[in-house]
Short mmCIF file of C-alpha atoms and ligand atoms in Angstrom, two decimals:
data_model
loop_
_atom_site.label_atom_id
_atom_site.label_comp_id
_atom_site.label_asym_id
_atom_site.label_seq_id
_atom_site.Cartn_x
_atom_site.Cartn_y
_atom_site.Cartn_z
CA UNK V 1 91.86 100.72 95.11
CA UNK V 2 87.93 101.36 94.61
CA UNK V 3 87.88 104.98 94.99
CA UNK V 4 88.08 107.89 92.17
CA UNK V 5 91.68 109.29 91.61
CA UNK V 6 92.99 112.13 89.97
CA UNK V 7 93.05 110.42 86.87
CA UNK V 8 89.09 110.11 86.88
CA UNK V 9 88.06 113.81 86.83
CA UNK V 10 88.45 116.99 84.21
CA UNK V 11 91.54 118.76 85.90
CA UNK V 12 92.49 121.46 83.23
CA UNK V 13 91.62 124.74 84.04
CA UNK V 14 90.30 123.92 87.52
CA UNK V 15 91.57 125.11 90.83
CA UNK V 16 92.48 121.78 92.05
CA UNK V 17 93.41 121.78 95.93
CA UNK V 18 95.86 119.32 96.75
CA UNK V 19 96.25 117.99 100.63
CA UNK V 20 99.74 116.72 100.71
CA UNK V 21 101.87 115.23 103.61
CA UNK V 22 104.67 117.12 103.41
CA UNK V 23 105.40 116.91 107.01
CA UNK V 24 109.07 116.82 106.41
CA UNK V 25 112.08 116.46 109.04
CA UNK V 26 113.79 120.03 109.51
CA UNK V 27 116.89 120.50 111.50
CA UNK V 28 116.36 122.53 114.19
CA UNK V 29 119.77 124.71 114.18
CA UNK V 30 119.94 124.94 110.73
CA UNK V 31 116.34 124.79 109.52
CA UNK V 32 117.24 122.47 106.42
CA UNK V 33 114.77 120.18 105.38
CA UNK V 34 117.23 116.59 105.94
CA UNK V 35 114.88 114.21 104.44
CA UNK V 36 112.53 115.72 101.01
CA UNK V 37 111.12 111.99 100.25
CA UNK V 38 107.94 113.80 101.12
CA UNK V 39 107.70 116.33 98.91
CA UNK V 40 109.32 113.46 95.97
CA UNK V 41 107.05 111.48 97.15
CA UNK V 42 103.94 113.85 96.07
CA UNK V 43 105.59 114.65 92.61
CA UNK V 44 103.83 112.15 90.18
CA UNK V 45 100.27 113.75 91.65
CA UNK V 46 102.06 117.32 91.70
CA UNK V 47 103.33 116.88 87.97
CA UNK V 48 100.18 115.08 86.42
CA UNK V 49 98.21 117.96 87.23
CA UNK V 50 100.76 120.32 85.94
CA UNK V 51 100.94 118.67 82.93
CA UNK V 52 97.53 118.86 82.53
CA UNK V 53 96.92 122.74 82.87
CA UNK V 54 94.99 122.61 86.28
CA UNK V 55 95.81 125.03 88.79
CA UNK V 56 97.55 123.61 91.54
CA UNK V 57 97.04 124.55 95.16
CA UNK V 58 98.67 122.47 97.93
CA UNK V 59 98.24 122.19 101.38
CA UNK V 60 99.82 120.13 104.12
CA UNK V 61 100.60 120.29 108.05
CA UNK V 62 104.02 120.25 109.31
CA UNK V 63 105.44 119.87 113.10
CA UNK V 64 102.45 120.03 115.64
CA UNK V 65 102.25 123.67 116.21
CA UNK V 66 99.62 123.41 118.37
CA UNK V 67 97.08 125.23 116.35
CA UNK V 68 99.43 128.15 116.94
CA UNK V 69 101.07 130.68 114.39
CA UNK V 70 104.67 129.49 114.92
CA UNK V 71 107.23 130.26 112.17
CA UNK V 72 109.46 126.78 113.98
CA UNK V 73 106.79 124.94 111.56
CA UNK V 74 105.97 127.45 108.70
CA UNK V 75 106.37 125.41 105.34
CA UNK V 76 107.85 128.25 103.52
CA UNK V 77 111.38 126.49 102.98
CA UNK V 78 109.23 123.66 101.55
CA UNK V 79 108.01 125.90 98.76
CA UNK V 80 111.59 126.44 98.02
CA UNK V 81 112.38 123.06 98.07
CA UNK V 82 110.01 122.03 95.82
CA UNK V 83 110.27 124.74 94.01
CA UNK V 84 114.19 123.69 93.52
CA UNK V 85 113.23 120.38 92.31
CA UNK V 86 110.56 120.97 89.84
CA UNK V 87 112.45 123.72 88.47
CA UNK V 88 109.27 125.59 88.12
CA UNK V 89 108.17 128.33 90.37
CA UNK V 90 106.21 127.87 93.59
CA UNK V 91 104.16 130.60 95.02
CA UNK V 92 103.86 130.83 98.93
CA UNK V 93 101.06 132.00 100.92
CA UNK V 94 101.47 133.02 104.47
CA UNK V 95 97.94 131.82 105.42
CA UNK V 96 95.88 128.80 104.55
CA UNK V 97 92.40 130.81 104.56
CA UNK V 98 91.12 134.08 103.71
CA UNK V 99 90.37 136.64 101.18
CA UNK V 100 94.40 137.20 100.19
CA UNK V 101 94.69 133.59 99.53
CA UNK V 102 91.73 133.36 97.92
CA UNK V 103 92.78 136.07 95.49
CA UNK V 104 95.74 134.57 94.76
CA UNK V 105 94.50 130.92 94.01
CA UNK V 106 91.69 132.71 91.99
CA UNK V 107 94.63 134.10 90.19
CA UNK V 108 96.56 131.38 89.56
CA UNK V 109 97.54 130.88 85.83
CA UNK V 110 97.03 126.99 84.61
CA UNK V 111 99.78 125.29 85.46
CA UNK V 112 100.75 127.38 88.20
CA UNK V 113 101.31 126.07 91.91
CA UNK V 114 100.92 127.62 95.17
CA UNK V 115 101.70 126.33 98.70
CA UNK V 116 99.82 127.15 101.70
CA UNK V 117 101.16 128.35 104.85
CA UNK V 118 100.97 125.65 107.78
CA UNK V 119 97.07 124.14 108.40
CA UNK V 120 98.25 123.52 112.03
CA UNK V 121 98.35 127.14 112.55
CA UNK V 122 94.48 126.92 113.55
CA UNK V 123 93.82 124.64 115.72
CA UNK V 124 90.22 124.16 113.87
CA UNK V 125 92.58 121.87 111.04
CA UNK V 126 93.06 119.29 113.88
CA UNK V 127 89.51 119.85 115.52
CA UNK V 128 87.93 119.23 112.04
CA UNK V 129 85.89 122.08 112.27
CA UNK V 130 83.29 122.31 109.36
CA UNK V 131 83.59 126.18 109.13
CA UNK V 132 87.22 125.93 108.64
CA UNK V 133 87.23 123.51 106.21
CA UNK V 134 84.37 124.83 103.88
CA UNK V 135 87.39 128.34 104.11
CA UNK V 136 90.03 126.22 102.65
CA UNK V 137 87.33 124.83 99.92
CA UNK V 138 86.80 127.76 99.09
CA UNK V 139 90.20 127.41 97.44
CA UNK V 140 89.69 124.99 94.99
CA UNK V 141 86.92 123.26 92.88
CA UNK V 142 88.25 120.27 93.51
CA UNK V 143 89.84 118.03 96.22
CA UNK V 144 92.84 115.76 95.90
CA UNK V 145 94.24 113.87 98.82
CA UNK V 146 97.83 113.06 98.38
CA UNK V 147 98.75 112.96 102.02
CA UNK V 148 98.50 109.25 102.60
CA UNK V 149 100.93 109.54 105.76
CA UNK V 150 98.56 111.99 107.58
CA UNK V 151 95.06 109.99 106.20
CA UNK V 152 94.45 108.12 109.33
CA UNK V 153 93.90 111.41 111.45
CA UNK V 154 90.31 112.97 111.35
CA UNK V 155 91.22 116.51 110.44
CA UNK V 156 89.73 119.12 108.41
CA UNK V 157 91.92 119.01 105.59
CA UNK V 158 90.89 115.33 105.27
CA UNK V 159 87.88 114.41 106.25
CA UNK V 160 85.73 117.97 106.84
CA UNK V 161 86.95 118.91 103.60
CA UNK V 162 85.29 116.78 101.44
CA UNK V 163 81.90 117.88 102.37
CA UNK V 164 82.77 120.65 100.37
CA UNK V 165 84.09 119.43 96.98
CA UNK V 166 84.19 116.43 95.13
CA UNK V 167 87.03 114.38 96.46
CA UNK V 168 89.32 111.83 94.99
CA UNK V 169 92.64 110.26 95.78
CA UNK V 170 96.33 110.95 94.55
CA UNK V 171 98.80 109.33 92.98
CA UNK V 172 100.70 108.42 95.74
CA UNK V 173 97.74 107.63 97.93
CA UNK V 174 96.56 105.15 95.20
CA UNK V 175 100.06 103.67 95.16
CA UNK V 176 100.32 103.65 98.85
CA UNK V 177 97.14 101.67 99.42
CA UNK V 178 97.79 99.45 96.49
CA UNK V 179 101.09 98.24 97.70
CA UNK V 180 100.27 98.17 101.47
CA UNK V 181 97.11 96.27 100.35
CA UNK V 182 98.75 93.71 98.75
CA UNK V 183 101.20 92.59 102.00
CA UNK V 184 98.09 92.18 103.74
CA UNK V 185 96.26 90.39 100.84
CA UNK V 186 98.82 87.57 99.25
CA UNK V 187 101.77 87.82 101.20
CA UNK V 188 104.38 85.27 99.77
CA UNK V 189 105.31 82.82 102.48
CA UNK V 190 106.98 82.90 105.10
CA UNK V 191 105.76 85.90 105.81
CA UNK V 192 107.98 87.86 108.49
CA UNK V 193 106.77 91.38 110.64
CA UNK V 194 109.71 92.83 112.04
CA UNK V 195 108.81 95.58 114.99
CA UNK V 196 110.31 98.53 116.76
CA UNK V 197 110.29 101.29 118.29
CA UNK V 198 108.85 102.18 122.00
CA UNK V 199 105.41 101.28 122.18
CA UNK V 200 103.96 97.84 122.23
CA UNK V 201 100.88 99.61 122.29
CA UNK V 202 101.56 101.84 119.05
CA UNK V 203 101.86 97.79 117.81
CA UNK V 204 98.96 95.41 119.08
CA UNK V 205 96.19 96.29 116.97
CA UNK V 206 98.85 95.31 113.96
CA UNK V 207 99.99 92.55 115.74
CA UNK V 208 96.21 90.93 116.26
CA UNK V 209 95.30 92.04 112.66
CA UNK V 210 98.51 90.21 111.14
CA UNK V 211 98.52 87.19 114.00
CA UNK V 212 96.22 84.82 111.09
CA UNK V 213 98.33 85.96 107.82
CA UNK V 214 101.69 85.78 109.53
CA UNK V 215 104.85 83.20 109.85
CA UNK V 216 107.37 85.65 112.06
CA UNK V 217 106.95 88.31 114.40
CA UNK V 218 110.24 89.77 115.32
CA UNK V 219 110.31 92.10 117.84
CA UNK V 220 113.44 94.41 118.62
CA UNK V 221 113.83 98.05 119.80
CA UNK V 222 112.34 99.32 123.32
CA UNK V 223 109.41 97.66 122.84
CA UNK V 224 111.34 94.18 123.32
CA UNK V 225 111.75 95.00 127.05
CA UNK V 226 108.28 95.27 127.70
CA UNK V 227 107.68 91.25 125.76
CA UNK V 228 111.26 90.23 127.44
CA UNK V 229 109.54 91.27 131.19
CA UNK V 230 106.17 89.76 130.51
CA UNK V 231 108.12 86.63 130.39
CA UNK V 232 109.62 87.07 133.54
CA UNK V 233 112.79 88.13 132.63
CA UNK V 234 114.79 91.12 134.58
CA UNK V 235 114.85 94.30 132.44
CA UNK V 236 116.49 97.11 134.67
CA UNK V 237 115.53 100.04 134.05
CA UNK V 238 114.40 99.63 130.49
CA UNK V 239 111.08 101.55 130.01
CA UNK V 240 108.05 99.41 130.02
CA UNK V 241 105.26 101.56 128.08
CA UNK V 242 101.93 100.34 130.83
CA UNK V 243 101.65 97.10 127.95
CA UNK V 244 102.78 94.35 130.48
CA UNK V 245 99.59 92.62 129.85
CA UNK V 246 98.78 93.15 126.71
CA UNK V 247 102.10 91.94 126.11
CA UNK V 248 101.22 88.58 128.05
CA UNK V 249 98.26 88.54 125.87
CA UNK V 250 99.70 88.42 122.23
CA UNK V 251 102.51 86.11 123.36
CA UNK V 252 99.27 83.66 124.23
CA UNK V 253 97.44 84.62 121.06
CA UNK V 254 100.69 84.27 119.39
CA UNK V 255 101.78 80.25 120.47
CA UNK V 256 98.02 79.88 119.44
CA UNK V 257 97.91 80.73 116.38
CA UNK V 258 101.17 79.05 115.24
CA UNK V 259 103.19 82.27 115.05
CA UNK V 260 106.55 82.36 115.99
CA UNK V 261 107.76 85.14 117.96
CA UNK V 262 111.19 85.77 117.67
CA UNK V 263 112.76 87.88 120.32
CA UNK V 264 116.10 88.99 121.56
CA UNK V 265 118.61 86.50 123.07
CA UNK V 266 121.02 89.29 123.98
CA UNK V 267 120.79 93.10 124.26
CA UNK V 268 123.35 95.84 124.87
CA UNK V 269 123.07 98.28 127.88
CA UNK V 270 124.22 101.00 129.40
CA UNK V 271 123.88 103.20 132.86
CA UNK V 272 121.90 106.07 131.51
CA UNK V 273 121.34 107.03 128.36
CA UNK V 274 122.70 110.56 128.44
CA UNK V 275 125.62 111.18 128.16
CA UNK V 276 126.12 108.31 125.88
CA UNK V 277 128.56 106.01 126.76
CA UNK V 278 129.70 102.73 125.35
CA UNK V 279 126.88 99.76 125.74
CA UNK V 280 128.27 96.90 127.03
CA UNK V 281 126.57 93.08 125.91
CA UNK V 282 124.99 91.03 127.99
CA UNK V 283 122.57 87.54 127.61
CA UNK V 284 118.95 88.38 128.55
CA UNK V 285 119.04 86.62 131.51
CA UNK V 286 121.82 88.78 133.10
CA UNK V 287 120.55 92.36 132.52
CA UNK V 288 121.82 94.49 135.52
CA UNK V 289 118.85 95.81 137.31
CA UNK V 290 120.63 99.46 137.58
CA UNK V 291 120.98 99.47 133.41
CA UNK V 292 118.73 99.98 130.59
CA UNK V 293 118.04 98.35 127.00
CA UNK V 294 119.71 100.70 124.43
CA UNK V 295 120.18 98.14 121.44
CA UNK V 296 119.58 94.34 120.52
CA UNK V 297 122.93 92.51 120.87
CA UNK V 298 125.27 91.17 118.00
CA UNK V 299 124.10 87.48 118.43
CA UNK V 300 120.47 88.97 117.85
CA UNK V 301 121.82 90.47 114.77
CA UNK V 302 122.92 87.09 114.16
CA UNK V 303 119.60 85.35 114.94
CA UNK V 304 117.25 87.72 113.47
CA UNK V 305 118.93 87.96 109.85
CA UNK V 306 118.83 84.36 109.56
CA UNK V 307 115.01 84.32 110.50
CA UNK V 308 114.33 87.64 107.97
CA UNK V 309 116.81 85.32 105.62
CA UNK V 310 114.18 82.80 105.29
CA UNK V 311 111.38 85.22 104.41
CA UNK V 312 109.84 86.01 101.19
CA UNK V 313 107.95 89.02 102.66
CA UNK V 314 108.84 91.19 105.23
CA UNK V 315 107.34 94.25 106.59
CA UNK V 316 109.63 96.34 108.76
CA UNK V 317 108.55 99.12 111.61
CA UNK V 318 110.60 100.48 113.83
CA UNK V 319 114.26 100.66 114.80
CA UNK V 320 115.72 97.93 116.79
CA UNK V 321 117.10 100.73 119.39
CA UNK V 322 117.83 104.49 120.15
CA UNK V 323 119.55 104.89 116.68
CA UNK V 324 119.28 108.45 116.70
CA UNK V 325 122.53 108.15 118.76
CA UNK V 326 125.16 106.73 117.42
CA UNK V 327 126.62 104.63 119.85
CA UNK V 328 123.63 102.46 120.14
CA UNK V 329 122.48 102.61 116.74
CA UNK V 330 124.37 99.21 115.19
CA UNK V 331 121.42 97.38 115.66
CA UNK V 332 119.28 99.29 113.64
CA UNK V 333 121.83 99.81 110.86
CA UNK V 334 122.69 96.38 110.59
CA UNK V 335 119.23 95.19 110.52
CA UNK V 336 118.39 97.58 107.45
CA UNK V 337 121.80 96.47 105.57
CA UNK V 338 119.75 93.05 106.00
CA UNK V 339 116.73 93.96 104.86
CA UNK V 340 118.26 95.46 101.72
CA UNK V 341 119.99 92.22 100.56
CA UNK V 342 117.20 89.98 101.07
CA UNK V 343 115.61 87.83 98.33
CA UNK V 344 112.14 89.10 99.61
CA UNK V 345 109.28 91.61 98.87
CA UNK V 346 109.94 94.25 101.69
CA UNK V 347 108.16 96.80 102.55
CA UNK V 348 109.06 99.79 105.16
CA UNK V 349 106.30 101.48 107.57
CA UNK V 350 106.91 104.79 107.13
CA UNK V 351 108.41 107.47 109.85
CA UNK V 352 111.63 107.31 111.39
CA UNK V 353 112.08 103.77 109.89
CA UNK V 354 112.00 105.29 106.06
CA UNK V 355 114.36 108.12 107.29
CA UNK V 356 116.89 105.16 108.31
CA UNK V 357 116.50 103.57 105.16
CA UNK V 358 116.91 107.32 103.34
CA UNK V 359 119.83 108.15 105.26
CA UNK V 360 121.70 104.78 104.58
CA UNK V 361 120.76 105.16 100.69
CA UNK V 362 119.18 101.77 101.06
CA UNK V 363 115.50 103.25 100.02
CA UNK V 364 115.28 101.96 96.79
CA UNK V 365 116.57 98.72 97.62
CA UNK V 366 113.62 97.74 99.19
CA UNK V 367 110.41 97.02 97.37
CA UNK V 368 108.09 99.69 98.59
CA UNK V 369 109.03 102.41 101.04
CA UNK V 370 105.88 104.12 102.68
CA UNK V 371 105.59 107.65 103.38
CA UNK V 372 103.08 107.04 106.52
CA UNK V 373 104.40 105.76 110.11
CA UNK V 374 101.41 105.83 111.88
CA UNK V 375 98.95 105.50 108.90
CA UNK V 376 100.94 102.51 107.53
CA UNK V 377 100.17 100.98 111.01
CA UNK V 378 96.82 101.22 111.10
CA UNK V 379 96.05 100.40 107.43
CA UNK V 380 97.65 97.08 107.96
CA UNK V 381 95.77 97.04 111.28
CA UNK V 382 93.11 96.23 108.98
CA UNK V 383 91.63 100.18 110.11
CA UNK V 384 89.43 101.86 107.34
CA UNK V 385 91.59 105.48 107.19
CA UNK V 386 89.11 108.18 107.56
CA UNK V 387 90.93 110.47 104.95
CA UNK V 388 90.31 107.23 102.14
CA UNK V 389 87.20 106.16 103.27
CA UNK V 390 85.44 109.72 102.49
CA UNK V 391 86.59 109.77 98.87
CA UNK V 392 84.33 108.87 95.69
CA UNK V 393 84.28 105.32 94.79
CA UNK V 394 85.29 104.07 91.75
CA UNK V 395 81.95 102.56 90.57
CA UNK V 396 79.92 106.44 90.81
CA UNK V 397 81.56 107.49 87.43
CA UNK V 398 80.17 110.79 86.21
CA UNK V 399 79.40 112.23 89.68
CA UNK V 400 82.65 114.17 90.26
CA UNK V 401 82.09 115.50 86.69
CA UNK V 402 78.49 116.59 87.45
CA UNK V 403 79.11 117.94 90.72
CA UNK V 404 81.67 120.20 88.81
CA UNK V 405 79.53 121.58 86.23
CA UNK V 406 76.72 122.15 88.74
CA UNK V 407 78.85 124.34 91.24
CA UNK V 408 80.64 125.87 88.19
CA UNK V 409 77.98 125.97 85.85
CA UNK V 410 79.10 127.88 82.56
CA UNK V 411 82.73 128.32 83.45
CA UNK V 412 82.80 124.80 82.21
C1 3PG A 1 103.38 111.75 110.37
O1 3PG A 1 104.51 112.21 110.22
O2 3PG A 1 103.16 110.74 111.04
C2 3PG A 1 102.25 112.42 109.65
O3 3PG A 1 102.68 113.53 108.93
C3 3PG A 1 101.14 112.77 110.60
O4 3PG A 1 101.63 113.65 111.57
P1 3PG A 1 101.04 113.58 113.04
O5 3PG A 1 101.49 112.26 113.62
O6 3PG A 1 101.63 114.76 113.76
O7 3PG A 1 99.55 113.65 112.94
MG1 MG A 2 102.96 110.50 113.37
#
């Protein structure tokens, strides 16, 4: 990675302001964090600044609030979490901005790490507002961004921010980019891309980015109907996300380019989704117009493992159907016991994907789990990410350093 990291600037004794992603799942009825990869995630960032005496400050989003004060999404059972983990204390401030938690960073010991109340809470964080972020600046003398899941949206916290301070990346935001970077770079061959999820159009941009460097495209979850219909097949009443064309499109671009697409032979299906009911298999060419898509069928289990079998890398986003409920989540579960036994460099797109993998224990069986859905997407859509591109480059060495002394003059 060519920017500045953590590593590159005097840390000890500063008020360093940390913009992590810990937008972590919580269960509603309960309000227990199920999934703390996040916050793990952060720790070789969180305790490298520890360890050398700065003052820590962090700061994420969690839940889309709105840009509303709504205790659903407050991050204070984060702060206990981490707090847990670290075995250190974590201070918690109900606000992001203002004079009380500018006293209290101000008063931080080295060391010492507070956690910020929810950024969402004002809608300014989303709207990148410049007079909101040169508030939360105020917190810190310099900025860190950790939060590679949340670094392809233009917020204030990301981007606005670094007008402010000097800005450099994380730990995790290094390794994120460095391992992402390399799928995209020297992919050992065949190369497979195994897709998900709803949206072809969450997809295409990845899919016309990856369409040169690829061998496979496999495409499962809802987002099959949508390919399955654009070639003329009957899909019920599968949803079909407004992509028909574009879906015509890449299967085009796709037999150009030499790509093989590889998509279901057989799916399971059911009446309506809720309540759920037991799917029943059928062939693609006899999907009941009155049924929908709920799962890929056992021999596209069958069909896709041997394909991801023959793979040396594979990068996986997005579950092969509604796994969130049980009964038509063996397509999903199967496909990550796969993935996990494969002879391959694999790499998981972050969101509900890495939760899967989490869940099933299977995480650290693969070769590099990433903590951003969407951002993962887009970097390997070949997108600059706003939140990276802003931060010092490698080659300015002594800038950071300078701009320190000059906006803290003799405290240094
Ligand atoms: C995510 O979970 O994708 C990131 O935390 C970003 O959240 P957002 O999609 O609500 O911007
Ligand atoms: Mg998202």
């Amino acid at each position: 990675m060519d920017k500045k990291t953590v590593r590159d600037v005097p840390v000890c004794n500063r008020r360093v302001l940390v913009r992590v992603d810990f937008n972590v799942p919580i269960n509603e009825q309960t309000g227990e964090i199920t999934d703390d990869s996040r916050i793990r995630a952060s720790l070789p960032t969180i305790e490298y600044l520890i360890n050398n005496d700065a003052k820590v400050i962090l700061c994420s989003h969690l839940g889309r609030p709105k840009g509303k004060r709504d205790l659903r999404y407050s991050l204070e059972p984060v702060a206990a979490r981490l707090s847990q983990i670290l075995r250190e204390e974590v201070k918690f401030s109900s606000d992001c901005i203002g004079l009380e938690v500018e006293h209290l960073a101000d008063n931080l010991q080295n060391s010492g790490i507070l956690l910020l109340e929810n950024l969402r809470f004002y809608p300014n964080e989303e709207e990148n507002n410049p007079h909101f972020a040169y508030k939360l600046a105020q917190l810190g003398d310099i900025y860190v961004n950790d939060a590679f899941g949340t670094s392809h949206r233009k917020h204030a916290s990301i981007v606005g921010i670094t007008e402010f301070l000097p800005s450099v990346a994380g730990l995790l935001l290094e390794k994120e980019i460095n391992s992402l970077g390399l799928v995209l770079e020297k992919p050992n061959r065949p190369f497979g891309v195994l897709l998900g999820g709803a949206k072809v159009s969450d997809k295409v941009k990845l899919l016309e980015n990856t369409m040169d460097k690829v061998n496979f495209i496999i495409v499962g979850g809802g987002m099959a109907a949508t390919f399955l219909k654009a070639q003329g097949y009957e899909v019920g009443k599968s949803l079909i996300d407004g992509s028909l064309e574009i879906a015509k499109m890449l299967i085009e671009k796709v037999a150009g380019n030499g790509v093989k697409l590889i998509l279901p032979d057989d799916v399971m299906v059911v009446d309506s989704i809720n309540p759920p009911t037991h799917p029943i298999n059928v062939p693609i060419s006899q999907i009941p117009p009155d049924k929908m898509i709920v799962d890929i069928g056992a021999l596209t289990i069958t069909k896709f493992t041997g394909v991801l079998e023959k793979c040396r890398t594979v990068f996986w986003n997005g579950p092969m159907g509604i796994y969130e409920i049980p009964q038509y989540s063996e397509g999903t579960r199967t496909i990550a016991r796969v993935m996990s036994n494969l002879l391959a460099t694999t790499i998981v797109g972050g969101g509900s994907t890495a939760e899967i993998m989490t869940e099933m224990k299977l995480a650290e069986k693969m070769t590099f789990v990433s903590t951003g859905g969407g951002a993962s997407l887009e970097f390997l859509s070949g997108e600059p990410l706003p939140g990276v591109s802003v931060l010092m480059d490698k080659e300015r060495d002594g800038e950071a350093v300078e701009y320190i002394r000059d906006q803290r003059g003799a405290a240094l």
